[in-house]
Amino acid sequence: MGNWVVVAQYENDTYRTEFIRRGLETKEQALEELHAAAHTYVPSKHVVEQWRQVYRFADQESYLVVIKGRLTKWECTLRIAELIPDSTDPAASERARAEDAAMEDRTAEDSAVEDSAVGDRTAEVSDEPQDRIPPGY
């Protein structure tokens, strides 16, 4: 498993970090995935996209994505990050990486089961507006 990831960071009710892609071997692979995600990433909030603006920051390693939904405008930052060891003991770092890989495998299996359980119900709901008006408006 590689050390590079592509993440989306945004504020919903709380500040959130969502891993778009994990386990990339090189920085170049991560940059390719980042570039692709800037034009295709859809937030887990189910925003019905009317238009999208993508801004690249000067560091060339992060993007600001603005998506206009039916009722709201949603913003997130997409960027790459490298996993670095936080311990001076290399064995501890390897154990942590192995545990993380095992946890990711279990999470992928769980989400596949959830996706198959949802099935056709999502297709029925997709015709209705997905944006919600925040409380107090």
PDB file of C-alpha atoms in Angstrom, residues 1-130:
ATOM      1  CA  MET A   1       0.000   0.000   0.000  1.00  0.00           C
ATOM      2  CA  GLY A   2       1.307   3.443  -0.950  1.00  0.00           C
ATOM      3  CA  ASN A   3       1.763   6.515   1.186  1.00  0.00           C
ATOM      4  CA  TRP A   4      -0.211   9.041  -0.876  1.00  0.00           C
ATOM      5  CA  VAL A   5      -3.911   9.971  -0.597  1.00  0.00           C
ATOM      6  CA  VAL A   6      -6.369  12.381  -2.199  1.00  0.00           C
ATOM      7  CA  VAL A   7      -8.721  14.046   0.289  1.00  0.00           C
ATOM      8  CA  ALA A   8     -11.681  16.400   0.231  1.00  0.00           C
ATOM      9  CA  GLN A   9     -12.072  18.809   3.140  1.00  0.00           C
ATOM     10  CA  TYR A  10     -15.244  20.790   3.764  1.00  0.00           C
ATOM     11  CA  GLU A  11     -17.478  22.146   6.482  1.00  0.00           C
ATOM     12  CA  ASN A  12     -20.961  20.725   6.837  1.00  0.00           C
ATOM     13  CA  ASP A  13     -22.160  20.985  10.428  1.00  0.00           C
ATOM     14  CA  THR A  14     -18.605  20.142  11.432  1.00  0.00           C
ATOM     15  CA  TYR A  15     -15.293  20.253   9.606  1.00  0.00           C
ATOM     16  CA  ARG A  16     -14.935  17.008   7.621  1.00  0.00           C
ATOM     17  CA  THR A  17     -12.175  15.194   5.780  1.00  0.00           C
ATOM     18  CA  GLU A  18     -13.244  12.589   3.235  1.00  0.00           C
ATOM     19  CA  PHE A  19     -10.706  10.230   1.664  1.00  0.00           C
ATOM     20  CA  ILE A  20     -11.321  10.087  -2.079  1.00  0.00           C
ATOM     21  CA  ARG A  21      -8.435   7.766  -2.911  1.00  0.00           C
ATOM     22  CA  ARG A  22      -5.922   5.964  -0.665  1.00  0.00           C
ATOM     23  CA  GLY A  23      -2.858   3.824  -1.197  1.00  0.00           C
ATOM     24  CA  LEU A  24      -1.268   5.644  -4.131  1.00  0.00           C
ATOM     25  CA  GLU A  25       2.395   4.759  -4.584  1.00  0.00           C
ATOM     26  CA  THR A  26       3.801   8.024  -5.963  1.00  0.00           C
ATOM     27  CA  LYS A  27       3.132  11.728  -5.754  1.00  0.00           C
ATOM     28  CA  GLU A  28       2.604  11.771  -9.520  1.00  0.00           C
ATOM     29  CA  GLN A  29      -0.183   9.166  -9.227  1.00  0.00           C
ATOM     30  CA  ALA A  30      -1.780  11.240  -6.466  1.00  0.00           C
ATOM     31  CA  LEU A  31      -1.624  14.381  -8.625  1.00  0.00           C
ATOM     32  CA  GLU A  32      -3.269  12.541 -11.543  1.00  0.00           C
ATOM     33  CA  GLU A  33      -6.093  11.327  -9.271  1.00  0.00           C
ATOM     34  CA  LEU A  34      -6.431  14.820  -7.796  1.00  0.00           C
ATOM     35  CA  HIS A  35      -6.779  16.388 -11.238  1.00  0.00           C
ATOM     36  CA  ALA A  36      -9.434  13.835 -12.229  1.00  0.00           C
ATOM     37  CA  ALA A  37     -11.326  14.313  -8.947  1.00  0.00           C
ATOM     38  CA  ALA A  38     -11.437  18.103  -9.365  1.00  0.00           C
ATOM     39  CA  HIS A  39     -13.774  17.700 -12.332  1.00  0.00           C
ATOM     40  CA  THR A  40     -15.753  14.639 -11.212  1.00  0.00           C
ATOM     41  CA  TYR A  41     -15.916  14.657  -7.386  1.00  0.00           C
ATOM     42  CA  VAL A  42     -19.438  14.662  -5.986  1.00  0.00           C
ATOM     43  CA  PRO A  43     -19.826  15.261  -2.255  1.00  0.00           C
ATOM     44  CA  SER A  44     -21.542  12.775  -0.014  1.00  0.00           C
ATOM     45  CA  LYS A  45     -24.148  15.504   0.671  1.00  0.00           C
ATOM     46  CA  HIS A  46     -25.922  14.594  -2.602  1.00  0.00           C
ATOM     47  CA  VAL A  47     -25.835  18.076  -4.109  1.00  0.00           C
ATOM     48  CA  VAL A  48     -27.671  18.209  -7.444  1.00  0.00           C
ATOM     49  CA  GLU A  49     -25.076  20.034  -9.527  1.00  0.00           C
ATOM     50  CA  GLN A  50     -26.117  22.902 -11.792  1.00  0.00           C
ATOM     51  CA  TRP A  51     -22.605  24.179 -12.405  1.00  0.00           C
ATOM     52  CA  ARG A  52     -19.073  23.777 -11.064  1.00  0.00           C
ATOM     53  CA  GLN A  53     -16.065  26.103 -10.758  1.00  0.00           C
ATOM     54  CA  VAL A  54     -12.595  24.697 -10.106  1.00  0.00           C
ATOM     55  CA  TYR A  55      -9.764  26.904  -8.821  1.00  0.00           C
ATOM     56  CA  ARG A  56      -6.185  25.585  -8.653  1.00  0.00           C
ATOM     57  CA  PHE A  57      -4.052  26.965  -5.828  1.00  0.00           C
ATOM     58  CA  ALA A  58      -0.537  28.216  -6.576  1.00  0.00           C
ATOM     59  CA  ASP A  59       1.090  25.154  -5.004  1.00  0.00           C
ATOM     60  CA  GLN A  60      -0.409  23.042  -7.868  1.00  0.00           C
ATOM     61  CA  GLU A  61      -1.297  20.346  -5.295  1.00  0.00           C
ATOM     62  CA  SER A  62      -4.759  21.496  -4.222  1.00  0.00           C
ATOM     63  CA  TYR A  63      -8.023  22.766  -5.716  1.00  0.00           C
ATOM     64  CA  LEU A  64     -11.004  24.731  -4.493  1.00  0.00           C
ATOM     65  CA  VAL A  65     -14.193  23.267  -5.972  1.00  0.00           C
ATOM     66  CA  VAL A  66     -17.389  25.324  -5.908  1.00  0.00           C
ATOM     67  CA  ILE A  67     -20.565  23.446  -6.834  1.00  0.00           C
ATOM     68  CA  LYS A  68     -23.855  25.281  -7.277  1.00  0.00           C
ATOM     69  CA  GLY A  69     -26.825  23.118  -6.395  1.00  0.00           C
ATOM     70  CA  ARG A  70     -30.490  23.916  -6.817  1.00  0.00           C
ATOM     71  CA  LEU A  71     -30.675  25.850  -3.548  1.00  0.00           C
ATOM     72  CA  THR A  72     -27.169  26.063  -2.137  1.00  0.00           C
ATOM     73  CA  LYS A  73     -23.590  26.680  -3.132  1.00  0.00           C
ATOM     74  CA  TRP A  74     -21.160  24.074  -1.762  1.00  0.00           C
ATOM     75  CA  GLU A  75     -17.358  24.506  -1.444  1.00  0.00           C
ATOM     76  CA  CYS A  76     -14.612  22.022  -0.705  1.00  0.00           C
ATOM     77  CA  THR A  77     -10.847  21.788  -0.959  1.00  0.00           C
ATOM     78  CA  LEU A  78      -9.303  18.810  -2.729  1.00  0.00           C
ATOM     79  CA  ARG A  79      -5.657  18.085  -2.002  1.00  0.00           C
ATOM     80  CA  ILE A  80      -3.046  15.377  -1.795  1.00  0.00           C
ATOM     81  CA  ALA A  81      -1.278  14.261   1.350  1.00  0.00           C
ATOM     82  CA  GLU A  82       1.540  11.890   2.183  1.00  0.00           C
ATOM     83  CA  LEU A  83       1.417   9.467   5.092  1.00  0.00           C
ATOM     84  CA  ILE A  84       4.526   9.881   7.209  1.00  0.00           C
ATOM     85  CA  PRO A  85       5.641   7.835  10.218  1.00  0.00           C
ATOM     86  CA  ASP A  86       4.959   9.485  13.569  1.00  0.00           C
ATOM     87  CA  SER A  87       7.251   7.156  15.458  1.00  0.00           C
ATOM     88  CA  THR A  88      11.017   6.768  15.518  1.00  0.00           C
ATOM     89  CA  ASP A  89      10.483   2.990  15.635  1.00  0.00           C
ATOM     90  CA  PRO A  90      10.024   1.715  12.034  1.00  0.00           C
ATOM     91  CA  ALA A  91       8.304  -1.466  13.291  1.00  0.00           C
ATOM     92  CA  ALA A  92       5.570   0.607  14.958  1.00  0.00           C
ATOM     93  CA  SER A  93       4.954   2.482  11.714  1.00  0.00           C
ATOM     94  CA  GLU A  94       4.665  -0.766   9.734  1.00  0.00           C
ATOM     95  CA  ARG A  95       2.201  -2.227  12.269  1.00  0.00           C
ATOM     96  CA  ALA A  96       0.052   0.913  12.048  1.00  0.00           C
ATOM     97  CA  ARG A  97       0.053   0.782   8.240  1.00  0.00           C
ATOM     98  CA  ALA A  98      -0.937  -2.903   8.283  1.00  0.00           C
ATOM     99  CA  GLU A  99      -3.796  -2.193  10.715  1.00  0.00           C
ATOM    100  CA  ASP A 100      -4.952   0.740   8.554  1.00  0.00           C
ATOM    101  CA  ALA A 101      -4.939  -1.432   5.416  1.00  0.00           C
ATOM    102  CA  ALA A 102      -6.954  -4.139   7.196  1.00  0.00           C
ATOM    103  CA  MET A 103      -9.478  -1.536   8.428  1.00  0.00           C
ATOM    104  CA  GLU A 104      -9.818  -0.096   4.915  1.00  0.00           C
ATOM    105  CA  ASP A 105     -10.496  -3.581   3.497  1.00  0.00           C
ATOM    106  CA  ARG A 106     -13.265  -4.137   6.063  1.00  0.00           C
ATOM    107  CA  THR A 107     -14.746  -0.700   5.337  1.00  0.00           C
ATOM    108  CA  ALA A 108     -14.765  -1.375   1.579  1.00  0.00           C
ATOM    109  CA  GLU A 109     -16.561  -4.690   2.138  1.00  0.00           C
ATOM    110  CA  ASP A 110     -19.130  -3.017   4.419  1.00  0.00           C
ATOM    111  CA  SER A 111     -19.866  -0.239   1.929  1.00  0.00           C
ATOM    112  CA  ALA A 112     -20.268  -2.775  -0.895  1.00  0.00           C
ATOM    113  CA  VAL A 113     -22.889  -4.594   1.177  1.00  0.00           C
ATOM    114  CA  GLU A 114     -24.662  -1.301   1.956  1.00  0.00           C
ATOM    115  CA  ASP A 115     -24.625  -0.290  -1.717  1.00  0.00           C
ATOM    116  CA  SER A 116     -26.177  -3.574  -2.774  1.00  0.00           C
ATOM    117  CA  ALA A 117     -28.786  -3.322  -0.011  1.00  0.00           C
ATOM    118  CA  VAL A 118     -29.845   0.161  -1.119  1.00  0.00           C
ATOM    119  CA  GLY A 119     -30.216  -1.052  -4.703  1.00  0.00           C
ATOM    120  CA  ASP A 120     -32.952   0.547  -6.747  1.00  0.00           C
ATOM    121  CA  ARG A 121     -34.288   2.777  -3.974  1.00  0.00           C
ATOM    122  CA  THR A 122     -31.697   5.485  -4.792  1.00  0.00           C
ATOM    123  CA  ALA A 123     -32.852   5.609  -8.420  1.00  0.00           C
ATOM    124  CA  GLU A 124     -36.392   6.376  -7.280  1.00  0.00           C
ATOM    125  CA  VAL A 125     -35.301   9.244  -5.039  1.00  0.00           C
ATOM    126  CA  SER A 126     -32.918  10.857  -7.557  1.00  0.00           C
ATOM    127  CA  ASP A 127     -35.795  12.552  -9.458  1.00  0.00           C
ATOM    128  CA  GLU A 128     -36.572  14.776  -6.465  1.00  0.00           C
ATOM    129  CA  PRO A 129     -34.472  17.775  -5.344  1.00  0.00           C
ATOM    130  CA  GLN A 130     -31.533  16.724  -3.177  1.00  0.00           C
TER     131      GLN A 130
END
